Structure formats: C-alpha cells, structure tokens
Coordinates of C-alpha atoms in Angstrom, one line a residue:
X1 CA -12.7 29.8 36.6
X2 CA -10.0 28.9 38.7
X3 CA -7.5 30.6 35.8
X4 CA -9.3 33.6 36.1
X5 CA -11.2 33.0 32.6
X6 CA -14.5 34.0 31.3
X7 CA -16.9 31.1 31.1
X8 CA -19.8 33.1 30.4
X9 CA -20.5 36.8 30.5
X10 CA -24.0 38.8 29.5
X11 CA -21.8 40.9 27.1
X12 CA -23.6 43.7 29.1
X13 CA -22.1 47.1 30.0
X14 CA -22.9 50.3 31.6
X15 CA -23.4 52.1 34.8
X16 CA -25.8 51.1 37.7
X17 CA -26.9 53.3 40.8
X18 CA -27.5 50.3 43.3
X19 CA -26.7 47.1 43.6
X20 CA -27.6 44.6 40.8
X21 CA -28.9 41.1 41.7
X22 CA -29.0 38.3 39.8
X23 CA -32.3 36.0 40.2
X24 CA -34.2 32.8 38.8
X25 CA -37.9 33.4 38.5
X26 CA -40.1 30.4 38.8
X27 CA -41.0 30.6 35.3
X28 CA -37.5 29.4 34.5
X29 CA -36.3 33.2 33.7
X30 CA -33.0 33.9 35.2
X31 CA -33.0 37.7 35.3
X32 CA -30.7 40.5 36.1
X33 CA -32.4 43.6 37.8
X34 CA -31.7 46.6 39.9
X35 CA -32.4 45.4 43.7
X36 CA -34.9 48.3 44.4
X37 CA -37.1 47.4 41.2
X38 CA -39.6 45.4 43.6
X39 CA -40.0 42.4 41.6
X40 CA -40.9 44.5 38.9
X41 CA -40.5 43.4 34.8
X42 CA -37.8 45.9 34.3
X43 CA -34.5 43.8 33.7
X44 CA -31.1 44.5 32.9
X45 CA -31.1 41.4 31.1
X46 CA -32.6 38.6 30.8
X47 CA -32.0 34.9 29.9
X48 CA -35.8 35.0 28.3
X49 CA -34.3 37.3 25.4
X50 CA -30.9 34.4 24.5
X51 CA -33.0 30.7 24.1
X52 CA -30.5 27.9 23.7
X53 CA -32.6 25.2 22.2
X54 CA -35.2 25.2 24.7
X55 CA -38.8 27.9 24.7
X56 CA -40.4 28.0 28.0
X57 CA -43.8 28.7 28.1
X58 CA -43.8 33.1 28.3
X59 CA -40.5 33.3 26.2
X60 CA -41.1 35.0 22.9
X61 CA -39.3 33.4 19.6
X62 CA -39.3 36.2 17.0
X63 CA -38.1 39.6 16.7
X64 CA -37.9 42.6 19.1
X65 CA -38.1 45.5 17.0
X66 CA -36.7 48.1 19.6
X67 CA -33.7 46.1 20.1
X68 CA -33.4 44.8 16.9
X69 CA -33.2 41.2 18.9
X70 CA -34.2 38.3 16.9
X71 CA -34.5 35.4 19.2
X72 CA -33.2 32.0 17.7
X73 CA -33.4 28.8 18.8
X74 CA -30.0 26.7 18.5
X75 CA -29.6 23.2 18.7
X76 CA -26.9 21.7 20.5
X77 CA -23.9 19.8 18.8
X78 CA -24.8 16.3 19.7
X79 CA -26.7 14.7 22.4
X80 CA -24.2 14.9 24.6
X81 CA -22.3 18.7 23.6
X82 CA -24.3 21.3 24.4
X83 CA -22.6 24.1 22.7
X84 CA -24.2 25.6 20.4
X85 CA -24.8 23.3 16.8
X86 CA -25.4 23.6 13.2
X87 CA -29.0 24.2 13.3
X88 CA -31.2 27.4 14.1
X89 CA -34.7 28.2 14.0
X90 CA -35.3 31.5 13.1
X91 CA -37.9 34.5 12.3
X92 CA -37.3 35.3 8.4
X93 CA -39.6 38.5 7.6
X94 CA -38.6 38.9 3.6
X95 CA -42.3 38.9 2.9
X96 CA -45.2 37.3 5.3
X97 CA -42.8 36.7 8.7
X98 CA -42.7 33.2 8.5
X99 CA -39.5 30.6 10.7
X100 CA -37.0 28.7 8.6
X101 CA -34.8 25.7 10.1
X102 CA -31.6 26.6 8.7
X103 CA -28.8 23.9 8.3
X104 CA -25.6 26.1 9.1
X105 CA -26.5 28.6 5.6
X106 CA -28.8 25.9 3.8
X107 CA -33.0 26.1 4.9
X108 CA -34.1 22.5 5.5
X109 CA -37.7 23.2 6.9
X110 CA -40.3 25.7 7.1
X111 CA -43.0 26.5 9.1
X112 CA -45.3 28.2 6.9
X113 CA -46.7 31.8 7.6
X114 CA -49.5 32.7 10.7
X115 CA -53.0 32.6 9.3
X116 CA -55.0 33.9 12.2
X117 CA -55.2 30.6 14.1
X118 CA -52.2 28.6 13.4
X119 CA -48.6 28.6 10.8
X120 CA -50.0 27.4 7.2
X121 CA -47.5 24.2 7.6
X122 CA -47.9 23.4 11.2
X123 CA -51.5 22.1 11.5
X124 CA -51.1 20.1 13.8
X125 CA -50.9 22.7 15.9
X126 CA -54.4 22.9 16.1
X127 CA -54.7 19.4 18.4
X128 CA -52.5 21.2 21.2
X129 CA -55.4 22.6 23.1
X130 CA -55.8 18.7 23.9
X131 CA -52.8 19.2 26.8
X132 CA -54.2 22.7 27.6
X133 CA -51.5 24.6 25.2
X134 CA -52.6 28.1 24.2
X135 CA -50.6 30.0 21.9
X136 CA -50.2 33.4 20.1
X137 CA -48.6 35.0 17.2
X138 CA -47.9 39.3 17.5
X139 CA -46.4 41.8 14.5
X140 CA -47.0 44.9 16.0
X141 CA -44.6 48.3 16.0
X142 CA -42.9 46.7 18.9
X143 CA -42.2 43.0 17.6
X144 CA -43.0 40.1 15.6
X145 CA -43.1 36.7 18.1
X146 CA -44.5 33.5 18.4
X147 CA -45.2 32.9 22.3
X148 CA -47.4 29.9 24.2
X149 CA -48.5 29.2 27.5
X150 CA -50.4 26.2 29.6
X151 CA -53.6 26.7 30.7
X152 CA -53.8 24.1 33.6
X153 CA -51.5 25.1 36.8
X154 CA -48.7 22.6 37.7
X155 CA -48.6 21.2 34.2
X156 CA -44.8 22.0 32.6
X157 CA -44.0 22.1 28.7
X158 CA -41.2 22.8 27.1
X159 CA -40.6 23.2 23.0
X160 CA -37.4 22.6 21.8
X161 CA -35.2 21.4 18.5
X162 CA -32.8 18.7 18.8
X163 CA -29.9 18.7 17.3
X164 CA -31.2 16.4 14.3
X165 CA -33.5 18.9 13.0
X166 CA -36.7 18.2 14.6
X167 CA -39.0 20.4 16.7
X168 CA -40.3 18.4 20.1
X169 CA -43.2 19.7 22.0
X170 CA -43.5 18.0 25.8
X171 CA -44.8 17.9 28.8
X172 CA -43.8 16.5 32.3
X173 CA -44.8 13.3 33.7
X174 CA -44.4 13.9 37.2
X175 CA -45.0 10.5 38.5
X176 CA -42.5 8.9 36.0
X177 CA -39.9 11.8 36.5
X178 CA -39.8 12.1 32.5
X179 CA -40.8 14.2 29.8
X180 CA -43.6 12.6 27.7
X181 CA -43.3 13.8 23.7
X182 CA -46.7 14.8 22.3
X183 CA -45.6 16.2 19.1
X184 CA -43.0 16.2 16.6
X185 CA -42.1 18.3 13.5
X186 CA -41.1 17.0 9.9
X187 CA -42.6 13.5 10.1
X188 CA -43.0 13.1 5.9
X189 CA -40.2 14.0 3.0
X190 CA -43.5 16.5 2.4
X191 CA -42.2 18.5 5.7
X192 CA -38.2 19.1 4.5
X193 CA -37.5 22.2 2.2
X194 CA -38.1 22.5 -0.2
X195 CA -40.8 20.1 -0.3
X196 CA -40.6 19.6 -4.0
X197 CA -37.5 20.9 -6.0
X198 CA -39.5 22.1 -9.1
X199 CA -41.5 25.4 -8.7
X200 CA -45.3 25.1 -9.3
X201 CA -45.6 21.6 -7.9
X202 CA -46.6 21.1 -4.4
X203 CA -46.6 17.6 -2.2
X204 CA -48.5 15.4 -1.1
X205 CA -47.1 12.4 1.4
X206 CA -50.5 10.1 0.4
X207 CA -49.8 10.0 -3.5
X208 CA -46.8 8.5 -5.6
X209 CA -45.1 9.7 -7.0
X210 CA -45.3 12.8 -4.0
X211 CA -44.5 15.4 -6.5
X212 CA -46.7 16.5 -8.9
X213 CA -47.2 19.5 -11.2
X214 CA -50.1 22.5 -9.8
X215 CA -53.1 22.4 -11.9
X216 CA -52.4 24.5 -15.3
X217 CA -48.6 23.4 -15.6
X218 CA -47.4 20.0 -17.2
X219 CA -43.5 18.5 -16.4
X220 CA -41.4 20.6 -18.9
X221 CA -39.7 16.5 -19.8
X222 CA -42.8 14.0 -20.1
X223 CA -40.2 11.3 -20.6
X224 CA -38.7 12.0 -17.1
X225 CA -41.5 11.4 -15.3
X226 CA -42.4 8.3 -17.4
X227 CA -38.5 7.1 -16.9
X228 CA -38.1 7.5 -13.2
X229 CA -41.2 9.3 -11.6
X230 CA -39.8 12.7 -11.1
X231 CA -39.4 16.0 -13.4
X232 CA -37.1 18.5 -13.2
X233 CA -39.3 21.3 -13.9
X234 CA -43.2 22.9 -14.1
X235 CA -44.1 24.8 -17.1
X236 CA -47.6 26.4 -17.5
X237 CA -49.7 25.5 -20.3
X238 CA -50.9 28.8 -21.5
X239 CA -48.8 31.6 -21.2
X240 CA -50.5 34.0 -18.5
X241 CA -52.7 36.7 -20.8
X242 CA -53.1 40.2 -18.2
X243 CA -56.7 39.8 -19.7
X244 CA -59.2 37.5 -18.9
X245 CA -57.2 34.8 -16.8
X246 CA -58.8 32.5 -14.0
X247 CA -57.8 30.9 -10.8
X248 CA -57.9 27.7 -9.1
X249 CA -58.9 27.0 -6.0
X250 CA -56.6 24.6 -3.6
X251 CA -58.0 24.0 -0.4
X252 CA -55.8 22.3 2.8
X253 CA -52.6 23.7 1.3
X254 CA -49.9 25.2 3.1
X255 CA -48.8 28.1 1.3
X256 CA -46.1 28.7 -1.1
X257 CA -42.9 30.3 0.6
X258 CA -43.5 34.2 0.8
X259 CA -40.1 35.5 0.1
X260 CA -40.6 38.9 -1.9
X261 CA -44.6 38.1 -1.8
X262 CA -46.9 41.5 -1.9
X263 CA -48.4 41.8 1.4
X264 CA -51.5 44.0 2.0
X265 CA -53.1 43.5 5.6
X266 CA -55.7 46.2 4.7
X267 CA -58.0 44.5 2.1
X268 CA -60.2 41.1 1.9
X269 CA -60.0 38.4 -0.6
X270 CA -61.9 40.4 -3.0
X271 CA -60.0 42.8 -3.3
X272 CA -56.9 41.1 -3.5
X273 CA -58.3 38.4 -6.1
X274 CA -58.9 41.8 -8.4
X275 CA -55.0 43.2 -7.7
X276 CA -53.8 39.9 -8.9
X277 CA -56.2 40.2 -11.8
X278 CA -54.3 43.8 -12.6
X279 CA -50.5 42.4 -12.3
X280 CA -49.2 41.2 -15.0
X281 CA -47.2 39.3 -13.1
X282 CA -49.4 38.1 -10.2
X283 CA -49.0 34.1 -9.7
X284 CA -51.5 33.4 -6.6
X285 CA -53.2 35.4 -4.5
X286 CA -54.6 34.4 -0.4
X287 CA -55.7 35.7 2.7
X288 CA -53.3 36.9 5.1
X289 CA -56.0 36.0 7.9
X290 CA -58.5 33.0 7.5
X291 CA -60.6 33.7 10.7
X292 CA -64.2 35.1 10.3
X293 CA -64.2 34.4 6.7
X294 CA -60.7 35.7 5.9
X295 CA -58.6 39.1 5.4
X296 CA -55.3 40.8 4.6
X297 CA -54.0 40.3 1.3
X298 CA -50.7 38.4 0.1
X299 CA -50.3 38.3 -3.7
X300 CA -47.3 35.9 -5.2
X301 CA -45.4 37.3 -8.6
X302 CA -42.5 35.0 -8.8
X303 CA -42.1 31.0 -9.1
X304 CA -44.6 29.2 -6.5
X305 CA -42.4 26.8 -3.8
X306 CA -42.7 24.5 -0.9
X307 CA -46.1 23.8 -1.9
X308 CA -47.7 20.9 0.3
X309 CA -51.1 19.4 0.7
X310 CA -52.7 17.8 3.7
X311 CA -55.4 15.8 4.0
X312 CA -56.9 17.0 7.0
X313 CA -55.9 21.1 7.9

C-alpha cells in the first residue's frame, strides 16, 4: 500500500527463468505461471490450492498428499468481515477420511465418511443431480479430495460455509442477478456433533425424546430418562462373550464417527462380519463401499458416536 506494506503475499519463494504472469482463468482460478507455459496446468501457485469460504466447481477440498496441503474452508468473521473466522471445514483422516466443522478447537458437525456414492451423513446429496451437480470423492497415493462440477454449460454454483456454521450450496439466477440457495447443511439438533452425547445411542429428529439407546444397551440411570427424557449414558445388557455373539442390522444410518476405526478396503462384508466375530473387542462392523452390493471393510473397537438415523437415505 501506499506505506509500502504487505497486504497480501503468496508466501512463495524461489528462482524463475522468465517472466512470471499473474492470471484469472475463467473458472474463477487466479493462477501464477511461467509466461512460456502455453496455458498449460503447470502453476507456481494457485488460488485453487488456499479456498476462503467459497469451493468453485474444479477446486479440490481435501488433502494433497505431495504437498502435504490440506485445503480448508474458513468462514469469514461476520457478514460483513471477511477475514478469516472461527470456523473451518476440514479433511480429518484418523480412520475412514471423513470432514469435521470445527468451532475454533471444538467439532460442531460432521459429515460422515464416503460410501461409494455419497458422505454417510450428507444424503441429501443424492437430490443434487436435480441442478445438474456431479460430484466425486478420490484417496489415492496422490490425495484424498472431495471435488464437483455442473453438467449444464452457463449454469454457475458455488458451495460455501457461512460464518454461522452452515454449509450453503447455490446456484446463479441470472435473470434476478442473485444466488438462489438449493441446499443447506445441519437443518435438525440430529445434524450438530455429537449428535447424541452418550455413546451407543444414535438420533433420530422424528422421535421424542431424539435420543435413544442402540438396540442391546439400556440407559445406565432408568430414573433419568423417566425424570427428564434424557440419560447420561449407554450400557450394554450382556457383556460381549468373544464366542458366539450376534449382530444387528440398522439400515438408513449414518455411521458412527471413525476415529481409530480398522479400515480394510480389500475384503467384502463377509469377511469383515467374521474379523469382527474374531476381536474381542470389535463393536460394529460395515462396508467401506455400498455400490454393487458393498466392499472394503471398516470394523469399530471403541465406544460407538454420532450415531443418526434418517428416514429416507
């Protein structure tokens, strides 16, 4: 500025044989190349790798394993600050890579891990084909990242988290010169994490109370529920065996948070239904995958949380 003060720098060194331009690509990219590259993807850096609160379609949210980059979104201060606020969305990948909203240090929301089609407690994501959304989760040896795009040309979306805490999906109206909100995140006290603060209950927003103990446990107090409707705690009814236990089936769940979970991509349900059988410790057991009949193999050893039902996923 006019006091000869850095208002904003890349934080990028080194040396360069020609001269470096800076441009903005029509996919809202602004880039920083070599001017003989030819238009080609090869960038000294690129405002695609920093979000703010805002994804474009084509930017990747998620970690870039060669870098060691792991893309956040950041919501701004207030509606009118924009520098950066107290929330963040960001790739967690202590078990089944999965985002968290974090509150400054404290999670507030989660989104549920990638089951082959869509994140287990985002399925609403399903009905975003309706305004031509396409979208992709990739963990591969060169990164982990949730990406979309929109099918239809001269149709604009933008995905971004407000400083509030919610996660708004929209598209442009050009003919009222506005953007029109088609989705939004954390609608139900079923949504904000935990969902429900004993371990081995899960949610659901259509029952009362909304908390309620998994199938096999009982509130550790029966004389808090009956007094106010809630429960401290989950305990199991019969003490786990290592020989001869069951399981029970819950359907349209989104699953428990995966945070030191056993993941094992190679096997099918089968046999990951008979490694839980063999662990002592083994809690729950799913499919890492749930396309074409399901695969992969995550196994749970530890407490079950953030445990929410929906009636139609």
């Amino acid at each position: 500025n006019q006091s000869n003060i850095t208002v904003w720098s890349t934080n990028l060194t080194g040396a360069v044989r020609s001269q470096v331009v800076a441009e903005l690509l029509p996919n809202g990219n602004f880039v920083l190349r070599d001017s003989k590259s030819n238009g080609q993807d090869v960038f000294f850096w690129q405002s695609f790798d920093h979000p703010t609160d805002t994804l474009l379609p084509h930017m990747k949210l998620g970690l870039d394993r060669k870098t060691e980059n792991n893309r956040v979104l950041t919501s701004w201060k207030n509606s009118y600050d924009p520098s950066s606020g107290y929330l963040s969305y960001k790739l967690e990948m202590l078990g089944l890579p999965e985002f968290f909203m974090w509150r400054s240090k404290v999670p507030v929301f989660r989104s549920g891990p990638w089951d082959g089609i869509r994140f287990s407690g985002i399925p609403e994501m399903q009905i975003w084909k309706h305004i031509n959304i396409s979208y992709n989760f990739t963990e591969n040896t060169e990164e982990v990242a949730y990406t979309y795009r929109v099918t239809t040309p001269n149709v604009y979306a933008r995905l971004m988290m407000d400083f509030q805490g919610f996660l708004q999906l929209s598209t442009w109206n050009p003919a009222m010169s506005e953007w029109n909100m088609f989705w939004l995140s954390s609608t139900d006290e079923c949504d904000t994490y935990p969902s429900c603060n004993p371990t081995n209950s899960y949610c659901d927003a259509n029952k009362m109370p909304r908390c309620n103990c998994i199938k096999g446990f009982v509130p550790g107090n029966p004389q808090e529920r009956s007094l106010n409707n809630s429960f401290t705690e989950c305990l199991r009814k019969t003490q786990l065996s290592c020989s001869g236990d069951g399981f029970f089936l819950m359907r349209k769940m989104k699953l428990p948070a995966t945070t030191g979970a056993i993941v094992d991509k190679r096997i099918g349900v089968k046999e990951c239904e008979e490694k839980c059988i063999n662990n002592c410790n083994c809690t729950a057991f799913a499919n890492t995958n749930i396309q074409d009949g399901g695969s992969g193999c995550v196994i749970w050893t530890s407490e079950l949380t953030d445990i929410r039902s929906y009636a139609d996923a």
